[in-house]
PDB file of C-alpha atoms in Angstrom:
ATOM      1  CA  LYS A   1    -139.018-104.875  15.855  1.00 48.00           C
ATOM      2  CA  ASN A   2    -141.228-104.144  13.354  1.00 54.00           C
ATOM      3  CA  HIS A   3    -144.776-104.917  12.797  1.00 56.00           C
ATOM      4  CA  CYS A   4    -144.275-107.947  10.849  1.00 63.00           C
ATOM      5  CA  ASP A   5    -141.839-109.575  13.168  1.00 57.00           C
ATOM      6  CA  ASN A   6    -144.087-110.019  15.984  1.00 54.00           C
ATOM      7  CA  HIS A   7    -147.550-109.964  14.600  1.00 54.00           C
ATOM      8  CA  THR A   8    -149.925-112.418  16.183  1.00 48.00           C
ATOM      9  CA  ILE A   9    -153.204-114.037  14.498  1.00 46.00           C
ATOM     10  CA  GLN A  10    -156.451-114.798  16.082  1.00 43.00           C
ATOM     11  CA  PRO A  11    -158.220-117.648  15.207  1.00 42.00           C
ATOM     12  CA  GLY A  12    -160.915-118.028  12.385  1.00 41.00           C
ATOM     13  CA  PRO A  13    -163.229-120.618  11.113  1.00 38.00           C
ATOM     14  CA  SER A  14    -161.810-123.438   9.029  1.00 38.00           C
ATOM     15  CA  ILE A  15    -162.540-123.321   5.016  1.00 37.00           C
ATOM     16  CA  SER A  16    -164.059-125.837   3.299  1.00 38.00           C
ATOM     17  CA  ALA A  17    -162.480-128.357   0.469  1.00 37.00           C
ATOM     18  CA  GLU A  18    -162.645-127.024  -3.408  1.00 42.00           C
ATOM     19  CA  PRO A  19    -162.453-128.447  -6.199  1.00 44.00           C
ATOM     20  CA  ALA A  20    -158.849-129.710  -7.648  1.00 42.00           C
ATOM     21  CA  PRO A  21    -157.255-127.975  -9.967  1.00 45.00           C
ATOM     22  CA  PRO A  22    -155.382-129.815 -13.219  1.00 42.00           C
ATOM     23  CA  GLY A  23    -152.741-132.134 -12.153  1.00 40.00           C
ATOM     24  CA  LEU A  24    -154.319-133.052  -9.084  1.00 42.00           C
ATOM     25  CA  ASP A  25    -155.647-136.539  -7.552  1.00 42.00           C
ATOM     26  CA  THR A  26    -157.676-135.418  -4.620  1.00 39.00           C
ATOM     27  CA  SER A  27    -159.303-139.127  -4.498  1.00 38.00           C
ATOM     28  CA  SER A  28    -156.045-140.404  -3.434  1.00 37.00           C
ATOM     29  CA  ASN A  29    -154.834-137.454  -2.074  1.00 41.00           C
ATOM     30  CA  ASP A  30    -151.381-138.013  -4.268  1.00 44.00           C
ATOM     31  CA  ILE A  31    -150.467-134.595  -5.627  1.00 51.00           C
ATOM     32  CA  ASN A  32    -149.473-135.020  -9.680  1.00 83.00           C
ATOM     33  CA  PHE A  33    -146.505-132.621  -8.884  1.00 79.00           C
ATOM     34  CA  SER A  34    -144.396-132.745 -12.005  1.00 86.00           C
ATOM     35  CA  SER A  35    -147.121-131.484 -14.013  1.00 91.00           C
ATOM     36  CA  PHE A  36    -148.461-129.200 -11.348  1.00 92.00           C
ATOM     37  CA  ILE A  37    -145.031-127.225 -11.046  1.00 93.00           C
ATOM     38  CA  GLN A  38    -145.012-127.219 -14.989  1.00 92.00           C
ATOM     39  CA  THR A  39    -148.243-125.375 -14.812  1.00 94.00           C
ATOM     40  CA  LEU A  40    -147.192-122.832 -12.063  1.00 96.00           C
ATOM     41  CA  ASN A  41    -144.014-122.326 -13.693  1.00 96.00           C
ATOM     42  CA  VAL A  42    -145.860-121.448 -17.258  1.00 95.00           C
ATOM     43  CA  THR A  43    -147.971-118.697 -15.742  1.00 96.00           C
ATOM     44  CA  LYS A  44    -145.016-117.274 -13.805  1.00 96.00           C
ATOM     45  CA  GLN A  45    -142.993-116.897 -17.084  1.00 95.00           C
ATOM     46  CA  LYS A  46    -146.058-115.275 -18.917  1.00 96.00           C
ATOM     47  CA  GLU A  47    -146.915-112.992 -16.198  1.00 96.00           C
ATOM     48  CA  GLN A  48    -143.219-112.298 -15.936  1.00 95.00           C
ATOM     49  CA  THR A  49    -142.743-111.934 -19.733  1.00 95.00           C
ATOM     50  CA  GLU A  50    -145.920-109.921 -19.565  1.00 95.00           C
ATOM     51  CA  LEU A  51    -144.323-107.207 -16.995  1.00 94.00           C
ATOM     52  CA  ASP A  52    -141.246-106.866 -18.681  1.00 93.00           C
ATOM     53  CA  ASN A  53    -142.487-106.013 -22.048  1.00 93.00           C
ATOM     54  CA  GLN A  54    -145.078-103.898 -20.794  1.00 92.00           C
ATOM     55  CA  GLY A  55    -144.269-102.721 -17.134  1.00 92.00           C
ATOM     56  CA  PHE A  56    -147.235-101.434 -15.094  1.00 93.00           C
ATOM     57  CA  SER A  57    -149.756 -99.834 -17.896  1.00 91.00           C
ATOM     58  CA  ASP A  58    -152.734-100.317 -15.544  1.00 95.00           C
ATOM     59  CA  PRO A  59    -153.242 -96.776 -13.755  1.00 96.00           C
ATOM     60  CA  LEU A  60    -155.068 -98.369 -10.713  1.00 97.00           C
ATOM     61  CA  GLU A  61    -152.072-100.650 -10.617  1.00 97.00           C
ATOM     62  CA  VAL A  62    -149.488 -97.749 -10.427  1.00 96.00           C
ATOM     63  CA  GLU A  63    -151.642 -96.425  -7.529  1.00 97.00           C
ATOM     64  CA  PHE A  64    -151.508 -99.814  -5.875  1.00 97.00           C
ATOM     65  CA  ASN A  65    -147.605-100.084  -6.191  1.00 97.00           C
ATOM     66  CA  SER A  66    -147.441 -96.554  -4.851  1.00 97.00           C
ATOM     67  CA  VAL A  67    -149.786 -97.815  -1.379  1.00 97.00           C
ATOM     68  CA  LEU A  68    -148.015-100.914  -1.265  1.00 96.00           C
ATOM     69  CA  LYS A  69    -143.874 -99.499  -1.720  1.00 96.00           C
ATOM     70  CA  PRO A  70    -144.426 -98.541   2.145  1.00 97.00           C
ATOM     71  CA  VAL A  71    -145.368-101.936   2.671  1.00 97.00           C
ATOM     72  CA  MET A  72    -142.622-103.755   0.886  1.00 97.00           C
ATOM     73  CA  GLU A  73    -139.793-101.194   2.329  1.00 96.00           C
ATOM     74  CA  THR A  74    -140.768-101.138   6.112  1.00 96.00           C
ATOM     75  CA  CYS A  75    -143.550-103.336   6.908  1.00 96.00           C
ATOM     76  CA  SER A  76    -144.658-101.131   9.581  1.00 96.00           C
ATOM     77  CA  LYS A  77    -147.560-101.673  11.717  1.00 95.00           C
ATOM     78  CA  GLU A  78    -148.817 -97.976   9.587  1.00 96.00           C
ATOM     79  CA  ALA A  79    -147.995 -99.175   6.235  1.00 97.00           C
ATOM     80  CA  ILE A  80    -149.979-102.608   6.883  1.00 97.00           C
ATOM     81  CA  ALA A  81    -152.905-100.705   7.682  1.00 96.00           C
ATOM     82  CA  SER A  82    -152.844 -98.484   5.057  1.00 97.00           C
ATOM     83  CA  GLY A  83    -151.945-101.045   2.701  1.00 97.00           C
ATOM     84  CA  LYS A  84    -154.788-103.031   3.707  1.00 97.00           C
ATOM     85  CA  GLY A  85    -157.464-100.554   3.834  1.00 97.00           C
ATOM     86  CA  TRP A  86    -156.663 -99.374   0.145  1.00 98.00           C
ATOM     87  CA  ILE A  87    -157.349-102.922  -0.950  1.00 98.00           C
ATOM     88  CA  PHE A  88    -160.852-103.580   0.860  1.00 97.00           C
ATOM     89  CA  SER A  89    -161.749 -99.863  -0.628  1.00 97.00           C
ATOM     90  CA  HIS A  90    -160.984-100.966  -4.204  1.00 97.00           C
ATOM     91  CA  SER A  91    -162.601-104.549  -3.411  1.00 97.00           C
ATOM     92  CA  ARG A  92    -166.467-103.781  -3.880  1.00 96.00           C
ATOM     93  CA  THR A  93    -167.219-106.741  -6.362  1.00 96.00           C
ATOM     94  CA  ALA A  94    -165.856-110.101  -6.953  1.00 96.00           C
ATOM     95  CA  GLU A  95    -164.271-108.572 -10.312  1.00 97.00           C
ATOM     96  CA  GLU A  96    -162.499-106.026  -8.352  1.00 97.00           C
ATOM     97  CA  CYS A  97    -161.389-108.765  -6.013  1.00 97.00           C
ATOM     98  CA  GLY A  98    -159.979-110.557  -8.404  1.00 97.00           C
ATOM     99  CA  LYS A  99    -157.974-107.529  -9.888  1.00 97.00           C
ATOM    100  CA  MET A 100    -156.436-106.827  -6.486  1.00 97.00           C
ATOM    101  CA  ALA A 101    -155.234-110.595  -5.959  1.00 97.00           C
ATOM    102  CA  HIS A 102    -153.984-110.289  -9.501  1.00 97.00           C
ATOM    103  CA  PHE A 103    -151.847-107.394  -8.757  1.00 97.00           C
ATOM    104  CA  ILE A 104    -150.634-108.684  -5.376  1.00 98.00           C
ATOM    105  CA  MET A 105    -149.247-111.854  -7.329  1.00 97.00           C
ATOM    106  CA  ARG A 106    -147.555-109.700  -9.423  1.00 97.00           C
ATOM    107  CA  LYS A 107    -145.988-108.254  -6.732  1.00 97.00           C
ATOM    108  CA  SER A 108    -144.198-111.710  -6.403  1.00 97.00           C
ATOM    109  CA  LEU A 109    -142.571-111.646  -9.305  1.00 96.00           C
ATOM    110  CA  ASP A 110    -139.079-110.399 -10.103  1.00 94.00           C
ATOM    111  CA  LEU A 111    -138.666-106.993 -10.263  1.00 92.00           C
ATOM    112  CA  PRO A 112    -135.414-104.718 -10.137  1.00 91.00           C
ATOM    113  CA  GLY A 113    -134.561-103.657  -7.025  1.00 92.00           C
ATOM    114  CA  VAL A 114    -136.975-106.077  -4.856  1.00 94.00           C
ATOM    115  CA  ASP A 115    -135.283-108.667  -2.845  1.00 96.00           C
ATOM    116  CA  PHE A 116    -136.741-111.615  -0.602  1.00 97.00           C
ATOM    117  CA  ASN A 117    -137.411-109.416   2.350  1.00 97.00           C
ATOM    118  CA  GLN A 118    -139.403-107.375   0.754  1.00 97.00           C
ATOM    119  CA  LYS A 119    -141.642-110.160  -1.058  1.00 97.00           C
ATOM    120  CA  LEU A 120    -141.884-111.902   2.259  1.00 97.00           C
ATOM    121  CA  HIS A 121    -143.542-108.337   3.510  1.00 98.00           C
ATOM    122  CA  ILE A 122    -146.184-108.834   0.785  1.00 97.00           C
ATOM    123  CA  VAL A 123    -147.152-112.347   2.620  1.00 98.00           C
ATOM    124  CA  TYR A 124    -147.270-110.778   5.544  1.00 97.00           C
ATOM    125  CA  LEU A 125    -150.101-108.648   4.396  1.00 97.00           C
ATOM    126  CA  ILE A 126    -151.963-110.962   2.590  1.00 98.00           C
ATOM    127  CA  ASN A 127    -152.018-112.636   6.271  1.00 97.00           C
ATOM    128  CA  ASP A 128    -153.587-109.450   7.792  1.00 97.00           C
ATOM    129  CA  ILE A 129    -155.966-109.121   4.453  1.00 97.00           C
ATOM    130  CA  VAL A 130    -157.393-112.705   4.901  1.00 96.00           C
ATOM    131  CA  HIS A 131    -157.335-112.368   8.813  1.00 96.00           C
ATOM    132  CA  HIS A 132    -159.793-109.474   8.089  1.00 95.00           C
ATOM    133  CA  CYS A 133    -161.487-111.151   5.571  1.00 96.00           C
ATOM    134  CA  LEU A 134    -162.604-113.931   7.728  1.00 95.00           C
ATOM    135  CA  ARG A 135    -163.422-111.470  10.511  1.00 94.00           C
ATOM    136  CA  LYS A 136    -165.724-109.463   8.246  1.00 92.00           C
ATOM    137  CA  GLY A 137    -167.334-112.264   5.997  1.00 94.00           C
ATOM    138  CA  ALA A 138    -165.205-110.855   2.863  1.00 94.00           C
ATOM    139  CA  ASN A 139    -165.617-113.981   0.957  1.00 94.00           C
ATOM    140  CA  ASP A 140    -165.027-112.622  -2.578  1.00 96.00           C
ATOM    141  CA  LEU A 141    -161.636-111.010  -1.406  1.00 97.00           C
ATOM    142  CA  LYS A 142    -160.582-114.432   0.611  1.00 96.00           C
ATOM    143  CA  GLN A 143    -161.661-116.520  -2.252  1.00 96.00           C
ATOM    144  CA  ALA A 144    -159.536-114.748  -4.902  1.00 97.00           C
ATOM    145  CA  LEU A 145    -156.627-114.849  -2.626  1.00 97.00           C
ATOM    146  CA  GLU A 146    -156.944-118.392  -2.320  1.00 96.00           C
ATOM    147  CA  THR A 147    -156.621-118.838  -6.453  1.00 96.00           C
ATOM    148  CA  VAL A 148    -153.396-116.934  -6.534  1.00 97.00           C
ATOM    149  CA  ILE A 149    -151.855-117.977  -3.066  1.00 97.00           C
ATOM    150  CA  VAL A 150    -149.712-120.742  -4.150  1.00 97.00           C
ATOM    151  CA  GLN A 151    -148.470-119.231  -7.445  1.00 97.00           C
ATOM    152  CA  ILE A 152    -147.461-116.489  -4.949  1.00 98.00           C
ATOM    153  CA  PHE A 153    -145.278-118.939  -2.800  1.00 98.00           C
ATOM    154  CA  PHE A 154    -144.265-120.570  -6.029  1.00 97.00           C
ATOM    155  CA  ASN A 155    -143.204-117.182  -7.449  1.00 97.00           C
ATOM    156  CA  ILE A 156    -140.839-116.493  -4.327  1.00 97.00           C
ATOM    157  CA  PHE A 157    -139.691-119.649  -3.776  1.00 97.00           C
ATOM    158  CA  THR A 158    -138.097-120.346  -7.166  1.00 95.00           C
ATOM    159  CA  SER A 159    -136.450-116.972  -6.972  1.00 94.00           C
ATOM    160  CA  SER A 160    -134.979-117.690  -3.843  1.00 95.00           C
ATOM    161  CA  PRO A 161    -135.029-121.418  -2.581  1.00 95.00           C
ATOM    162  CA  HIS A 162    -132.666-120.994   0.181  1.00 95.00           C
ATOM    163  CA  ASN A 163    -135.329-118.801   1.985  1.00 95.00           C
ATOM    164  CA  GLY A 164    -137.489-121.571   2.329  1.00 95.00           C
ATOM    165  CA  ASP A 165    -137.826-121.494   6.034  1.00 96.00           C
ATOM    166  CA  SER A 166    -138.986-118.448   6.107  1.00 96.00           C
ATOM    167  CA  LEU A 167    -142.004-118.781   3.825  1.00 97.00           C
ATOM    168  CA  SER A 168    -142.407-122.295   5.586  1.00 97.00           C
ATOM    169  CA  LYS A 169    -142.909-120.526   9.337  1.00 96.00           C
ATOM    170  CA  VAL A 170    -145.881-118.344   7.584  1.00 96.00           C
ATOM    171  CA  LEU A 171    -147.483-121.258   6.142  1.00 96.00           C
ATOM    172  CA  ASN A 172    -147.486-123.013  10.165  1.00 96.00           C
ATOM    173  CA  ILE A 173    -149.068-120.168  11.225  1.00 96.00           C
ATOM    174  CA  TRP A 174    -151.652-120.381   8.271  1.00 96.00           C
ATOM    175  CA  GLU A 175    -151.955-124.097   9.286  1.00 95.00           C
ATOM    176  CA  SER A 176    -152.810-123.637  12.963  1.00 95.00           C
ATOM    177  CA  GLN A 177    -155.256-120.831  12.493  1.00 93.00           C
ATOM    178  CA  GLU A 178    -157.167-122.600   9.483  1.00 92.00           C
ATOM    179  CA  TYR A 179    -156.794-119.604   6.840  1.00 94.00           C
ATOM    180  CA  LEU A 180    -156.593-121.605   3.813  1.00 93.00           C
ATOM    181  CA  SER A 181    -157.806-125.045   2.717  1.00 93.00           C
ATOM    182  CA  GLU A 182    -156.117-128.036   3.481  1.00 94.00           C
ATOM    183  CA  LEU A 183    -156.018-128.595  -0.396  1.00 94.00           C
ATOM    184  CA  LYS A 184    -154.060-125.183  -0.667  1.00 96.00           C
ATOM    185  CA  LEU A 185    -152.085-126.318   2.618  1.00 95.00           C
ATOM    186  CA  THR A 186    -151.185-129.396   0.829  1.00 94.00           C
ATOM    187  CA  GLN A 187    -149.948-127.731  -2.431  1.00 94.00           C
ATOM    188  CA  VAL A 188    -147.569-125.205  -0.707  1.00 96.00           C
ATOM    189  CA  LYS A 189    -146.273-127.358   1.603  1.00 95.00           C
ATOM    190  CA  LYS A 190    -145.134-129.936  -1.127  1.00 94.00           C
ATOM    191  CA  LEU A 191    -143.944-127.137  -2.927  1.00 95.00           C
ATOM    192  CA  LEU A 192    -141.620-125.797   0.163  1.00 96.00           C
ATOM    193  CA  SER A 193    -140.391-129.382  -0.011  1.00 94.00           C
ATOM    194  CA  LEU A 194    -138.712-129.407  -3.002  1.00 93.00           C
ATOM    195  CA  SER A 195    -134.986-129.163  -3.181  1.00 92.00           C
ATOM    196  CA  PRO A 196    -133.251-126.442  -5.720  1.00 91.00           C
ATOM    197  CA  SER A 197    -132.602-129.080  -8.117  1.00 89.00           C
ATOM    198  CA  GLU A 198    -135.857-129.886  -8.226  1.00 90.00           C
ATOM    199  CA  LEU A 199    -137.494-126.338  -9.220  1.00 91.00           C
ATOM    200  CA  PRO A 200    -137.281-125.053 -12.451  1.00 88.00           C
ATOM    201  CA  GLU A 201    -134.867-123.183 -14.228  1.00 78.00           C
ATOM    202  CA  VAL A 202    -135.241-119.783 -13.238  1.00 68.00           C
ATOM    203  CA  PRO A 203    -134.539-116.572 -16.106  1.00 63.00           C
ATOM    204  CA  PRO A 204    -132.312-113.952 -14.991  1.00 63.00           C
ATOM    205  CA  PRO A 205    -133.971-111.032 -13.453  1.00 58.00           C
ATOM    206  CA  ALA A 206    -135.142-108.172 -15.544  1.00 55.00           C
ATOM    207  CA  THR A 207    -133.463-104.794 -15.930  1.00 54.00           C
ATOM    208  CA  GLU A 208    -135.007-101.269 -14.609  1.00 49.00           C
ATOM    209  CA  THR A 209    -135.225-100.253 -17.878  1.00 43.00           C
ATOM    210  CA  ALA A 210    -137.231-103.502 -18.919  1.00 44.00           C
ATOM    211  CA  VAL A 211    -139.835-102.709 -16.302  1.00 46.00           C
ATOM    212  CA  ILE A 212    -140.383 -99.210 -16.405  1.00 43.00           C
ATOM    213  CA  LYS A 213    -142.100 -98.323 -19.413  1.00 44.00           C
ATOM    214  CA  PRO A 214    -144.681 -95.655 -20.846  1.00 39.00           C
ATOM    215  CA  SER A 215    -148.330 -96.693 -20.738  1.00 38.00           C
ATOM    216  CA  ILE A 216    -148.284 -96.386 -24.654  1.00 36.00           C
ATOM    217  CA  VAL A 217    -146.742 -99.541 -25.930  1.00 37.00           C
ATOM    218  CA  LEU A 218    -144.828 -99.164 -29.423  1.00 35.00           C
ATOM    219  CA  GLN A 219    -146.075-101.876 -31.717  1.00 39.00           C
ATOM    220  CA  SER A 220    -142.559-101.556 -33.910  1.00 36.00           C
ATOM    221  CA  PHE A 221    -139.345-101.458 -32.905  1.00 40.00           C
ATOM    222  CA  ALA A 222    -137.780-101.094 -36.007  1.00 42.00           C
ATOM    223  CA  THR A 223    -135.810 -97.872 -37.391  1.00 42.00           C
ATOM    224  CA  PRO A 224    -138.071 -95.142 -38.242  1.00 47.00           C
ATOM    225  CA  THR A 225    -138.525 -94.666 -42.303  1.00 44.00           C
ATOM    226  CA  PRO A 226    -136.896 -91.702 -43.356  1.00 42.00           C
ATOM    227  CA  PRO A 227    -139.741 -88.824 -44.762  1.00 42.00           C
ATOM    228  CA  TRP A 228    -138.387 -89.102 -48.176  1.00 41.00           C
ATOM    229  CA  GLN A 229    -139.129 -93.179 -48.200  1.00 42.00           C
ATOM    230  CA  GLN A 230    -142.256 -92.447 -47.191  1.00 43.00           C
ATOM    231  CA  LEU A 231    -143.021 -90.543 -50.332  1.00 42.00           C
ATOM    232  CA  PRO A 232    -144.325 -92.406 -53.495  1.00 43.00           C
ATOM    233  CA  ASN A 233    -141.627 -93.103 -56.114  1.00 42.00           C
ATOM    234  CA  VAL A 234    -143.785 -91.200 -59.228  1.00 41.00           C
ATOM    235  CA  ALA A 235    -140.182 -90.701 -60.960  1.00 44.00           C
ATOM    236  CA  THR A 236    -137.938 -92.661 -62.749  1.00 44.00           C
ATOM    237  CA  GLY A 237    -134.706 -93.594 -61.777  1.00 46.00           C
ATOM    238  CA  PHE A 238    -135.697 -92.191 -57.860  1.00 43.00           C
ATOM    239  CA  ASN A 239    -134.091 -93.909 -55.808  1.00 46.00           C
ATOM    240  CA  PRO A 240    -136.244 -93.692 -52.242  1.00 45.00           C
ATOM    241  CA  THR A 241    -133.112 -94.803 -50.028  1.00 47.00           C
ATOM    242  CA  THR A 242    -131.080 -91.187 -50.651  1.00 46.00           C
ATOM    243  CA  ILE A 243    -132.130 -88.055 -50.817  1.00 47.00           C
ATOM    244  CA  PRO A 244    -132.347 -86.442 -54.305  1.00 51.00           C
ATOM    245  CA  ILE A 245    -129.883 -84.360 -55.613  1.00 52.00           C
ATOM    246  CA  PRO A 246    -131.115 -80.918 -57.296  1.00 52.00           C
ATOM    247  CA  LEU A 247    -130.853 -80.458 -60.388  1.00 50.00           C
ATOM    248  CA  TRP A 248    -128.691 -77.170 -60.282  1.00 48.00           C
ATOM    249  CA  GLN A 249    -126.240 -79.555 -57.941  1.00 53.00           C
ATOM    250  CA  GLN A 250    -126.159 -81.917 -60.959  1.00 51.00           C
ATOM    251  CA  SER A 251    -123.789 -79.861 -63.264  1.00 51.00           C
ATOM    252  CA  SER A 252    -120.848 -77.186 -62.995  1.00 53.00           C
ATOM    253  CA  GLN A 253    -123.136 -74.658 -65.223  1.00 53.00           C
ATOM    254  CA  PRO A 254    -126.296 -73.390 -63.745  1.00 54.00           C
ATOM    255  CA  PRO A 255    -129.367 -74.322 -65.940  1.00 56.00           C
ATOM    256  CA  MET A 256    -130.808 -71.720 -68.878  1.00 62.00           C
ATOM    257  CA  VAL A 257    -133.397 -70.406 -67.937  1.00 61.00           C
ATOM    258  CA  PRO A 258    -135.798 -69.205 -70.746  1.00 63.00           C
ATOM    259  CA  PRO A 259    -137.522 -65.692 -70.471  1.00 59.00           C
ATOM    260  CA  PRO A 260    -140.543 -65.578 -69.480  1.00 59.00           C
ATOM    261  CA  TRP A 261    -142.216 -64.926 -73.156  1.00 55.00           C
ATOM    262  CA  GLU A 262    -140.247 -68.505 -73.930  1.00 58.00           C
ATOM    263  CA  GLN A 263    -142.528 -70.229 -71.025  1.00 62.00           C
ATOM    264  CA  GLY A 264    -145.761 -70.165 -72.382  1.00 62.00           C
ATOM    265  CA  PRO A 265    -148.396 -67.884 -75.120  1.00 63.00           C
ATOM    266  CA  PRO A 266    -148.214 -64.417 -74.075  1.00 59.00           C
ATOM    267  CA  PRO A 267    -151.689 -63.095 -72.648  1.00 59.00           C
ATOM    268  CA  SER A 268    -153.702 -61.361 -74.757  1.00 62.00           C
ATOM    269  CA  GLY A 269    -152.988 -57.691 -75.684  1.00 60.00           C
ATOM    270  CA  PHE A 270    -149.496 -58.261 -74.306  1.00 55.00           C
ATOM    271  CA  ASN A 271    -146.664 -56.583 -76.733  1.00 60.00           C
ATOM    272  CA  ARG A 272    -143.293 -58.370 -76.519  1.00 57.00           C
ATOM    273  CA  PRO A 273    -139.955 -56.355 -76.843  1.00 57.00           C
ATOM    274  CA  PRO A 274    -138.250 -56.813 -79.725  1.00 57.00           C
ATOM    275  CA  VAL A 275    -135.059 -59.124 -79.302  1.00 51.00           C
ATOM    276  CA  PRO A 276    -132.616 -59.509 -82.081  1.00 53.00           C
ATOM    277  CA  TRP A 277    -132.877 -62.918 -83.248  1.00 50.00           C
ATOM    278  CA  SER A 278    -136.645 -61.904 -83.955  1.00 49.00           C
ATOM    279  CA  ASN A 279    -137.995 -61.977 -87.189  1.00 52.00           C
ATOM    280  CA  GLN A 280    -139.636 -58.522 -88.005  1.00 50.00           C
ATOM    281  CA  ASN A 281    -141.816 -59.461 -90.879  1.00 52.00           C
ATOM    282  CA  VAL A 282    -143.393 -62.045 -88.514  1.00 50.00           C
ATOM    283  CA  SER A 283    -146.808 -59.956 -87.895  1.00 51.00           C
ATOM    284  CA  GLY A 284    -149.074 -60.402 -84.638  1.00 52.00           C
ATOM    285  CA  PRO A 285    -150.594 -58.483 -82.201  1.00 51.00           C
ATOM    286  CA  TRP A 286    -147.345 -58.823 -79.842  1.00 52.00           C
ATOM    287  CA  THR A 287    -145.145 -57.487 -82.469  1.00 52.00           C
ATOM    288  CA  HIS A 288    -143.336 -53.729 -82.639  1.00 57.00           C
ATOM    289  CA  PRO A 289    -144.861 -51.754 -85.597  1.00 62.00           C
ATOM    290  CA  PRO A 290    -142.346 -50.978 -88.433  1.00 63.00           C
ATOM    291  CA  PRO A 291    -140.298 -47.684 -88.011  1.00 69.00           C
ATOM    292  CA  PRO A 292    -141.472 -44.276 -89.575  1.00 72.00           C
ATOM    293  CA  PRO A 293    -139.658 -43.809 -92.716  1.00 74.00           C
ATOM    294  CA  PRO A 294    -136.637 -41.724 -92.937  1.00 75.00           C
ATOM    295  CA  PRO A 295    -137.258 -37.692 -93.764  1.00 74.00           C
ATOM    296  CA  PRO A 296    -136.763 -36.633 -97.591  1.00 73.00           C
ATOM    297  CA  ALA A 297    -133.345 -35.694 -98.982  1.00 70.00           C
ATOM    298  CA  PRO A 298    -133.006 -32.255 -99.790  1.00 68.00           C
ATOM    299  CA  PRO A 299    -133.325 -30.932-103.127  1.00 66.00           C
ATOM    300  CA  PRO A 300    -129.848 -30.066-105.081  1.00 66.00           C
ATOM    301  CA  GLY A 301    -128.403 -26.941-104.743  1.00 64.00           C
ATOM    302  CA  GLY A 302    -129.299 -26.361-101.028  1.00 58.00           C
ATOM    303  CA  VAL A 303    -131.778 -25.504 -98.389  1.00 57.00           C
ATOM    304  CA  PRO A 304    -135.502 -24.997-100.066  1.00 55.00           C
ATOM    305  CA  ALA A 305    -136.486 -21.107 -99.612  1.00 56.00           C
ATOM    306  CA  THR A 306    -138.875 -20.766 -97.235  1.00 55.00           C
ATOM    307  CA  SER A 307    -142.106 -19.397 -98.213  1.00 51.00           C
ATOM    308  CA  GLN A 308    -142.872 -15.493 -97.268  1.00 49.00           C
TER     309      GLN A 308
END
């Protein structure tokens, strides 16, 4: 047997009554359980949806999960002591106590690969934490756990209503040791007495990929816009949903590229080379000078005599 099978609890002081939450009538001790159950169910669905969509994004909760993993899997004495010590070391203020209670409550939700026994081990851990709180007078953590204890039992019981007897055994120990206030005991007892047909409908559990998510959650899951659709549409007739076809691919003949001197005014002092179609009479600093005149024709009668 492991630590959770034969663990005994020392008696602790009784807990005083507390104000009733919405949906309860303590004056007549009659619980308006229909609205109360709906409130618990709404909270569970909200927490479950948030967990399915965002996963465990808080780094402290990620560390918390790694500490509680041995507790849920083995529930050994060493794992319980380690988990309890870690929680107390991170519960120095009322705000930290509330955060630890919320982390524990989220472990009672429907997680991939987590069965009823693993969730029950979380209840055993709470048992040791509450016992330690009563011995050491850690009222902030005790009160924080009481605010979520009914929600924890609701989360576990509605997912596995056929295992209500195991939860009832733990509750009976807590009642005998006066671990919870009378109001909390009454709420959990009434909850565990419901038949499966009286419980709210439970949605199917999330898949593993729905829970294990990165810390940063994308705001949109739409298909990314191609780069060419992110550019401004400055060209007339440009279709942003397709890649523009280069001009040289739109015709079988390549475009004629004008010579450099046709692409703009020539720089100062530049002499344009002659071209066949150019007008030689056009004057300008960039034209060639006219060719030299031909040599004179020889006189009639032969070559002229050279001077002696």
